[in-house]
Coordinates of N, CA and C in Angstrom, one line a residue:
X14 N -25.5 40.4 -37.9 CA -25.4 40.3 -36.5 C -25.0 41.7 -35.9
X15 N -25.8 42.0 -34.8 CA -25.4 43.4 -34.2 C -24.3 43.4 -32.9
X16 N -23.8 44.2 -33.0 CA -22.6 44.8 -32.1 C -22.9 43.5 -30.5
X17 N -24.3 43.9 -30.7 CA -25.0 43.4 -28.9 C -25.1 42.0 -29.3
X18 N -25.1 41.5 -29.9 CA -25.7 40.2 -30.5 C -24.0 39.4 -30.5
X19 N -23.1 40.1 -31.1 CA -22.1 39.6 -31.0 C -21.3 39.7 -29.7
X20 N -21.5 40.5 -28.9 CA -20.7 40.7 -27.6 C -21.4 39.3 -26.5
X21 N -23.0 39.2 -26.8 CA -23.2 38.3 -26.1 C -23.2 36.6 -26.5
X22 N -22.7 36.7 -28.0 CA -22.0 35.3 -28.5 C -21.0 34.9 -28.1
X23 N -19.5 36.3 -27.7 CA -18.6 35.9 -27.6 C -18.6 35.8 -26.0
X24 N -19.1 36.5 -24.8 CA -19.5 36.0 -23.6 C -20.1 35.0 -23.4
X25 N -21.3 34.5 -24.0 CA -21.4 33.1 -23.8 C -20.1 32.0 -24.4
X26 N -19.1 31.9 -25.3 CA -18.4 31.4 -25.8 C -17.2 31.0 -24.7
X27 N -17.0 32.6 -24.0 CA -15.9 32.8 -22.8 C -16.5 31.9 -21.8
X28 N -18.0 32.1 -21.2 CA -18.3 31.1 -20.2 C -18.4 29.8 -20.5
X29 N -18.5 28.5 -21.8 CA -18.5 27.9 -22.2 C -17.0 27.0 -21.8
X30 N -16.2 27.7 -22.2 CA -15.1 27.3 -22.9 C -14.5 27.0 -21.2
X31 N -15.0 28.5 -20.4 CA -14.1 28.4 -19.0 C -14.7 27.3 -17.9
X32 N -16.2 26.8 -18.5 CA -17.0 25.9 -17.6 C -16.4 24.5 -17.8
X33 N -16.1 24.6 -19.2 CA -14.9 22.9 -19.8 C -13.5 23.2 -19.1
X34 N -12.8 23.8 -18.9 CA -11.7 24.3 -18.4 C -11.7 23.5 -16.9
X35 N -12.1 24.2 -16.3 CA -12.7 23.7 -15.0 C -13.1 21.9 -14.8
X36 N -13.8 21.4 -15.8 CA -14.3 20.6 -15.3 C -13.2 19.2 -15.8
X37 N -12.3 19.9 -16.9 CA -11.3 18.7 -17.1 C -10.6 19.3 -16.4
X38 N -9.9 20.2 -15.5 CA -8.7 20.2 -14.5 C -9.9 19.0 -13.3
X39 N -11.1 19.5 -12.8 CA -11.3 18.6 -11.3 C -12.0 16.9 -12.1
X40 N -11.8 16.7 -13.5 CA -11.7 15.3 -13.7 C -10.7 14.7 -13.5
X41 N -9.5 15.4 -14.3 CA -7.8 14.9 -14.2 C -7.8 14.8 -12.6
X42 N -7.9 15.9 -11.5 CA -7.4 15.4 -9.5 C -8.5 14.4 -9.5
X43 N -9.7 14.2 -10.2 CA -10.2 12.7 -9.5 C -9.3 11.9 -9.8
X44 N -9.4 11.6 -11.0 CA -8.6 10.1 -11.8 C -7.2 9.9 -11.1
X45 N -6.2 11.1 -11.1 CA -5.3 10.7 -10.1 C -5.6 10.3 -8.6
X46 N -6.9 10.3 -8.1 CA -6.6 9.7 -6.5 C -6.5 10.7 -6.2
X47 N -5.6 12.0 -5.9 CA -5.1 12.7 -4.4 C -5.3 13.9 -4.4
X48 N -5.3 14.6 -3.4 CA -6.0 15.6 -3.3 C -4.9 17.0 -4.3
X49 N -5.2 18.1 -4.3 CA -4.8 18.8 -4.6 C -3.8 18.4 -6.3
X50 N -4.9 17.3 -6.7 CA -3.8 16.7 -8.4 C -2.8 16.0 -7.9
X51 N -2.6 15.4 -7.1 CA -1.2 14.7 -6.8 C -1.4 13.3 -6.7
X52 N -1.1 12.5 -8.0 CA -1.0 11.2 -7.6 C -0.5 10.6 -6.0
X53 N -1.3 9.3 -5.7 CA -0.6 8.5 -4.4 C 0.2 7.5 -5.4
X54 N 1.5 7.8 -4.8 CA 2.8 6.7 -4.9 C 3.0 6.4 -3.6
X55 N 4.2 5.3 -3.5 CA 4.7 5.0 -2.6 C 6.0 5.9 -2.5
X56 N 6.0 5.9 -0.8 CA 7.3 6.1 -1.1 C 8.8 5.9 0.2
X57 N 9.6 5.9 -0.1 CA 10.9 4.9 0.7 C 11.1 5.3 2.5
X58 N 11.3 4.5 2.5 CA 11.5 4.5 4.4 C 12.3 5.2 4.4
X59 N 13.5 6.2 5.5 CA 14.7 6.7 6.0 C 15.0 5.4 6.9
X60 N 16.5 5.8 7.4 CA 16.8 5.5 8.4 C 15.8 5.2 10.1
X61 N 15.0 6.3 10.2 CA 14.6 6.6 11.3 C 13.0 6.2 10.8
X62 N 12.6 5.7 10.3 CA 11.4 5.6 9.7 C 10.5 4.1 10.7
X63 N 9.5 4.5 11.7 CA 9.2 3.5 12.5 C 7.8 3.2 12.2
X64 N 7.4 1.8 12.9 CA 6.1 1.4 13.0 C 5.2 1.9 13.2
X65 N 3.7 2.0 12.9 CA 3.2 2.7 14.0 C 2.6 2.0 14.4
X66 N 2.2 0.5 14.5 CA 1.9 -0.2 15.8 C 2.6 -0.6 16.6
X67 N 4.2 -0.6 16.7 CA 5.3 -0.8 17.8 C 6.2 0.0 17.8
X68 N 6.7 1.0 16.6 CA 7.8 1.9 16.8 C 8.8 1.2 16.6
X69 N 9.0 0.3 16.0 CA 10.1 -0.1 15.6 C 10.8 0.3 14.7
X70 N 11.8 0.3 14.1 CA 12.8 0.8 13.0 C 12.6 -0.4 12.3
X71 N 12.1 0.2 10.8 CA 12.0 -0.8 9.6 C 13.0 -1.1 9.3
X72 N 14.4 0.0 9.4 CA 15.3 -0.3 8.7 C 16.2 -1.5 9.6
X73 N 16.0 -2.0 11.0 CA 16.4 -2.7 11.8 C 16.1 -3.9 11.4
X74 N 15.1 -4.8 10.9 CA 14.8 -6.4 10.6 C 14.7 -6.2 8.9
X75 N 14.7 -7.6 8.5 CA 14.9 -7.9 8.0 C 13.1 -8.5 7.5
X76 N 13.0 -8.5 5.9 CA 11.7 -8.5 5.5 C 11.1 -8.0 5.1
X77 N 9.7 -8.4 4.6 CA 8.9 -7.1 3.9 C 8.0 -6.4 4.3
X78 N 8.2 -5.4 4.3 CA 7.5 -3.8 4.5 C 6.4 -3.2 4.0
X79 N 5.7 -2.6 4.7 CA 4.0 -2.4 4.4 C 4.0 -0.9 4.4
X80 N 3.3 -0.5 4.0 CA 2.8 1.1 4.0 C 1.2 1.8 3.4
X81 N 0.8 2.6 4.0 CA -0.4 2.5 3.5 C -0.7 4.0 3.6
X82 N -1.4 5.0 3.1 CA -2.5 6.4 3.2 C -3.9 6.2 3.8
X83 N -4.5 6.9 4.2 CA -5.8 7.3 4.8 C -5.8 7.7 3.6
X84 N -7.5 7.9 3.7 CA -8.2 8.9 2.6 C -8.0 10.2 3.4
X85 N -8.4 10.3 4.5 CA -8.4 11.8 5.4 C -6.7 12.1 6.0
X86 N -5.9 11.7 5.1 CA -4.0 12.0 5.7 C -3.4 11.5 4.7
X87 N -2.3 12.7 4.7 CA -1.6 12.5 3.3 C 0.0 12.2 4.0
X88 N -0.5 11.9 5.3 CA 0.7 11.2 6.2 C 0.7 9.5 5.5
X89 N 2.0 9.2 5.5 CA 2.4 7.3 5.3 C 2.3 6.9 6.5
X90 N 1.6 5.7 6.7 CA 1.8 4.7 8.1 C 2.7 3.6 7.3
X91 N 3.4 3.6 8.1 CA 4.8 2.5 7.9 C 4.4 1.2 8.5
X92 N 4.5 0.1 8.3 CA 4.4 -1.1 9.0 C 5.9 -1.9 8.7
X93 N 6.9 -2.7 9.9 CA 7.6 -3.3 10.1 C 7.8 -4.2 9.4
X94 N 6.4 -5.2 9.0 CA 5.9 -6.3 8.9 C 5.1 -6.0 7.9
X95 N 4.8 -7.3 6.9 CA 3.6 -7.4 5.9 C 2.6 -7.5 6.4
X96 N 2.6 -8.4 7.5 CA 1.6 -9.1 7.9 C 0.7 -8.3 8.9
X97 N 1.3 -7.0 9.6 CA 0.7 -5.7 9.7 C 0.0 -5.4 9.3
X98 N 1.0 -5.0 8.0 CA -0.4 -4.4 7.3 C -1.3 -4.5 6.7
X99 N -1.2 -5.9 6.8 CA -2.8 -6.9 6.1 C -3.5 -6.8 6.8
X100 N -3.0 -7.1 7.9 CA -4.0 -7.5 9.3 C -4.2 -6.1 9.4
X101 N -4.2 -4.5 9.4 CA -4.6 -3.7 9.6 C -6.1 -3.4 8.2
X102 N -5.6 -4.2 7.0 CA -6.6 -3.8 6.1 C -7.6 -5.0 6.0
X103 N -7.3 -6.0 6.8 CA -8.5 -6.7 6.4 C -9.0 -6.7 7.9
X104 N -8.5 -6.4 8.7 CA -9.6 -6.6 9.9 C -10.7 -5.9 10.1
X105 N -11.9 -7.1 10.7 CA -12.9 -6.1 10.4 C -13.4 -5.1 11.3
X106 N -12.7 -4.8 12.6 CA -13.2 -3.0 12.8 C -12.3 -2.3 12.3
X107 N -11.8 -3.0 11.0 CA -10.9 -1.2 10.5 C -12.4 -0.6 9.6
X108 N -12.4 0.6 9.9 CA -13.6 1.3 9.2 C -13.3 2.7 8.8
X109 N -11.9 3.0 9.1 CA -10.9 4.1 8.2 C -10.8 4.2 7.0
X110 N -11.3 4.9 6.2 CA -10.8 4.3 4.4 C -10.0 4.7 3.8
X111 N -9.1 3.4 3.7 CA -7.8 3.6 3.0 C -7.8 4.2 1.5
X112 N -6.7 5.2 1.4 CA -6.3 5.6 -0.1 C -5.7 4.2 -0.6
X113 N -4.8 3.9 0.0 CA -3.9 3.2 -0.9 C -2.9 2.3 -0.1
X114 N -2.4 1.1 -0.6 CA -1.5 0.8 0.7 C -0.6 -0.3 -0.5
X115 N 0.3 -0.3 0.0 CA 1.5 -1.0 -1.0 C 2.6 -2.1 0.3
X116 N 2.8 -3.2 -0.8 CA 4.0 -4.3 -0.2 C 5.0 -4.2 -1.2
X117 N 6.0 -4.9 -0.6 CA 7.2 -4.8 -1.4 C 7.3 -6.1 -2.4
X118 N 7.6 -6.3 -3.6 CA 7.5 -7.4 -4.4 C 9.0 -7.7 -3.8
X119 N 8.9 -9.2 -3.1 CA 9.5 -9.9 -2.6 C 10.5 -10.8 -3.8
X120 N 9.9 -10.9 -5.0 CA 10.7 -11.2 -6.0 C 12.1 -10.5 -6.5
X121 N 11.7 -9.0 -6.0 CA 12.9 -8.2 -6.3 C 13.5 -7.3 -5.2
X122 N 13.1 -7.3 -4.0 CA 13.8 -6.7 -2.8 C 14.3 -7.8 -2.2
X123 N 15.7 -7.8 -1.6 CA 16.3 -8.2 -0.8 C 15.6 -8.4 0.6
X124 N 15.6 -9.5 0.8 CA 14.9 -9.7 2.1 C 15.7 -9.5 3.2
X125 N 16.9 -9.6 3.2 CA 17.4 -8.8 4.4 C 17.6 -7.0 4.6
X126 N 17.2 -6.6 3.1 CA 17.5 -5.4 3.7 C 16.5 -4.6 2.1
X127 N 15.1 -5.1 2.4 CA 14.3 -4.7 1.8 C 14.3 -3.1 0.9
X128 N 14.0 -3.2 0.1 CA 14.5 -1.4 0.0 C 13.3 -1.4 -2.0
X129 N 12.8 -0.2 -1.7 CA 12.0 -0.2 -2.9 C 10.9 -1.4 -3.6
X130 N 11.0 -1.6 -4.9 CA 9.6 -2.9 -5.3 C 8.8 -2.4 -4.3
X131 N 8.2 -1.8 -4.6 CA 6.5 -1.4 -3.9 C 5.6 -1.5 -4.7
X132 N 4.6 -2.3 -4.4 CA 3.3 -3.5 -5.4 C 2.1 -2.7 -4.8
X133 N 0.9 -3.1 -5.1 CA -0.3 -2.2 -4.5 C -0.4 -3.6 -3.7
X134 N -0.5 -3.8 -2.3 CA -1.3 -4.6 -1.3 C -2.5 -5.4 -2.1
X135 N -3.4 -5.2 -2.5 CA -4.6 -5.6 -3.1 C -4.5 -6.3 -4.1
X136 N -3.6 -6.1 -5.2 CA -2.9 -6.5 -6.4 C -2.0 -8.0 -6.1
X137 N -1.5 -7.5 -5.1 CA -0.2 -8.8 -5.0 C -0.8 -9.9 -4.8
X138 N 0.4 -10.9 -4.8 CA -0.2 -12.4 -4.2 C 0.6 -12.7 -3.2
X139 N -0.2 -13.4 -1.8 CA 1.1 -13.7 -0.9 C 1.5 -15.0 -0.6
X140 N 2.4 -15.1 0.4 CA 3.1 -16.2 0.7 C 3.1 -16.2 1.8
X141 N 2.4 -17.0 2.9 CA 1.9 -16.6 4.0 C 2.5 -18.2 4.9
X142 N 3.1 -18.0 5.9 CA 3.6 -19.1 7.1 C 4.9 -19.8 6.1
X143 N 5.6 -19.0 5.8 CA 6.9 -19.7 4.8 C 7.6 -19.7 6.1
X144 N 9.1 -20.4 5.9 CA 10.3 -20.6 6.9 C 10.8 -18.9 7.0
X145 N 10.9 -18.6 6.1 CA 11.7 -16.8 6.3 C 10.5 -16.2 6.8
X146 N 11.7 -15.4 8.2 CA 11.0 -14.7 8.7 C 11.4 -13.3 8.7
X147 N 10.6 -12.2 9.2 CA 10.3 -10.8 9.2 C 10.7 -10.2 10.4
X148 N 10.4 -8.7 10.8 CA 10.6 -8.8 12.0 C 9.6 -9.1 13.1
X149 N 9.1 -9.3 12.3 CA 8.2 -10.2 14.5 C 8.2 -11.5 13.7
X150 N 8.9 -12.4 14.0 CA 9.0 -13.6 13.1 C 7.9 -14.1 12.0
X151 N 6.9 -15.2 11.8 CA 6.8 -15.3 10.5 C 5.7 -13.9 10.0
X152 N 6.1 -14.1 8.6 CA 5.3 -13.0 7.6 C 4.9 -13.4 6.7
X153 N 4.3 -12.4 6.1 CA 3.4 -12.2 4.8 C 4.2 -11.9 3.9
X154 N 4.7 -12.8 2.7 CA 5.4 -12.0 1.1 C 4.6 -11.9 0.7
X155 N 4.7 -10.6 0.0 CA 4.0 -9.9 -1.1 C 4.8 -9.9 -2.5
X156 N 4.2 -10.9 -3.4 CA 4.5 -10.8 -5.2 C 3.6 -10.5 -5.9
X157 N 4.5 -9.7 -7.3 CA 3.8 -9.6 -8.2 C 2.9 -10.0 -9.4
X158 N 3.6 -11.0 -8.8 CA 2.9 -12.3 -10.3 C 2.9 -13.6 -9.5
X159 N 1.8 -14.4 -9.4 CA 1.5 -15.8 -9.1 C 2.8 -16.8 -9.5
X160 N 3.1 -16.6 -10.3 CA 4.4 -17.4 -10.7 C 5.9 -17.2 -9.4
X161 N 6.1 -16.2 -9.0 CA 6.8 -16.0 -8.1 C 6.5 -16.1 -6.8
X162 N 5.5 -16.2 -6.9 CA 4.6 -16.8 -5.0 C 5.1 -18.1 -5.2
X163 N 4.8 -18.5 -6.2 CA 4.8 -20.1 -5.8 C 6.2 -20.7 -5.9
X164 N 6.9 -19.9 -6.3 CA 8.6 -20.3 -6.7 C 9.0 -20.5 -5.3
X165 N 8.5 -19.1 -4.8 CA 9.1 -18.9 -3.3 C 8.6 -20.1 -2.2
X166 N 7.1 -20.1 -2.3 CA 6.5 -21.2 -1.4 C 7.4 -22.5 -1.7
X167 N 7.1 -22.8 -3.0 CA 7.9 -24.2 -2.9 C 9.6 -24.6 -2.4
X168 N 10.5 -23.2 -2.4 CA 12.0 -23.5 -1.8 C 11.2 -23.1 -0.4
X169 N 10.6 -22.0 0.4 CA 10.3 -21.6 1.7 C 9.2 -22.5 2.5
X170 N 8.7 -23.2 1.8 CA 6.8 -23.5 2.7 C 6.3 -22.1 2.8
X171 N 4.7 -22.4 2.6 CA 3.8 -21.4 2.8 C 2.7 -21.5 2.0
X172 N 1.9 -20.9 2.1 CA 0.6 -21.3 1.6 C 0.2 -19.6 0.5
X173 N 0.2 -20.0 -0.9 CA 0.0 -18.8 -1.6 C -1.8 -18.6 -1.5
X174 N -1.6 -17.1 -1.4 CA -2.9 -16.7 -1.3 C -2.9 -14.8 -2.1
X175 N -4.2 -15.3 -2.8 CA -4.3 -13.8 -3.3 C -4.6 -13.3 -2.1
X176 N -4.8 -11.7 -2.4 CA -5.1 -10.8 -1.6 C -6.5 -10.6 -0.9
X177 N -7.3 -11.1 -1.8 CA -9.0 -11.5 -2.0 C -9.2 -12.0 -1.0
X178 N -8.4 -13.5 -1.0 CA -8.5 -14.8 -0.2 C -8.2 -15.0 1.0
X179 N -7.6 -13.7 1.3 CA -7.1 -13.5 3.2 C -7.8 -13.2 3.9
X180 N -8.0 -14.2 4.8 CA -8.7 -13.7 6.1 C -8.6 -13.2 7.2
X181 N -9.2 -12.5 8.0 CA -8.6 -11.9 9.0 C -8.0 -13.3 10.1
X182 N -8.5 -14.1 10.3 CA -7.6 -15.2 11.3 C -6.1 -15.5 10.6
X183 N -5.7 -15.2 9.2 CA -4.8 -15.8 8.7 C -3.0 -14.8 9.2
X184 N -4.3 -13.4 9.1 CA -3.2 -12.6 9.7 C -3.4 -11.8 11.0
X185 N -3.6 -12.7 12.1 CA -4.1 -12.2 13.1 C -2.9 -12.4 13.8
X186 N -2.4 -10.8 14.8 CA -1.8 -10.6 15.2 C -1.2 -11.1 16.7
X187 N -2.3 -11.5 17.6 CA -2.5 -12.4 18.7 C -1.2 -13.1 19.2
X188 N -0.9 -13.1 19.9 CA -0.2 -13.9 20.6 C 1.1 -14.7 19.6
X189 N 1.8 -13.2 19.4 CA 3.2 -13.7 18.1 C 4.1 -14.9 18.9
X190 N 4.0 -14.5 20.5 CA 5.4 -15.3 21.0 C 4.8 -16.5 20.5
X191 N 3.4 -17.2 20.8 CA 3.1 -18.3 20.3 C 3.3 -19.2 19.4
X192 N 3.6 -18.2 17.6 CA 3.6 -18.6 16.8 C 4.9 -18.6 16.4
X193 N 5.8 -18.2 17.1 CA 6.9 -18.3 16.9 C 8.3 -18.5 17.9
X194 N 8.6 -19.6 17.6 CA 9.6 -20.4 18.5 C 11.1 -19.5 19.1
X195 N 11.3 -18.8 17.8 CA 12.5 -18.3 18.1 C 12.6 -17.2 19.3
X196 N 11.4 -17.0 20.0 CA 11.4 -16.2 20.6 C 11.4 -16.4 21.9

């Protein structure tokens, strides 16, 4: 092999090796979801951490808590309410496409004072028109496992429903004073 013969074996070898380089780092940021290699997690309310369809303070009511990503914003929209943020993913002129959106598994947060257990939205199963309510009275629980939907429905009432199975009338936001007495 000559001098030339081997300089341009080991240059093709350099471009080879750096064209695989490249293409498993921008495999690995697809597979994680997020831009720049960064997995989407969820992550915890503050004190001050509000709605963004009313501005309310999550940390004020009691119940389970919604949160979700845009694909185009690496900002969290917070929701008050489960039942928010269903009714923001299943209705049908949402045409924003979500990264990701998470509920709290109601099996293991405190309903009065919700904090962490964050499930994928899509994944969970819920518990939908039970006696416990949220902050705009009734809501949506979000569980991990079918077995604890139904634990809850049977001491609460409510009607278990995958995530699949929800429709937009189920969580339609319309006229809350109506559906709820206490108010």
């Amino acid at each position: 092999m000559t001098e030339s013969t081997l300089q341009t074996a080991v240059t093709r070898r350099r471009l080879l090796c750096g064209c695989a380089g490249l293409l498993a780092v921008g495999l690995g940021a697809c597979s994680r979801g997020g831009s720049a290699g960064t997995a989407l997690a969820p992550v915890e309310a503050d004190a001050k951490t509000s709605c963004a369809l009313d501005g309310m303070l999550l940390a004020d009511y009691p119940g389970p808590k919604g949160q979700l990503r845009y694909k185009d914003s690496e900002q969290t929209v917070w929701f008050c309410d489960a039942t928010e943020l269903l009714s923001t993913l299943i209705a049908p002129e949402q045409v924003r496409p979500v990264a990701a959106a998470w509920v709290q598994d109601m099996a293991q947060a405190d309903w009065e004072r919700p904090v962490g257990h964050w499930i994928a939205a899509q994944t969970a199963t819920f518990v939908l028109g039970s006696r416990k309510h949220g902050s705009m009275g009734p809501t949506s629980a979000g569980f991990a496992n079918v077995a604890d939907a139904q634990a809850f429905a049977t001491k609460n009432g409510g009607k278990v429903l995958a995530f699949a199975a929800i429709k937009a009338e189920d969580v339609d936001l319309s006229g809350g004073v109506r559906h709820d007495g206490r108010m």
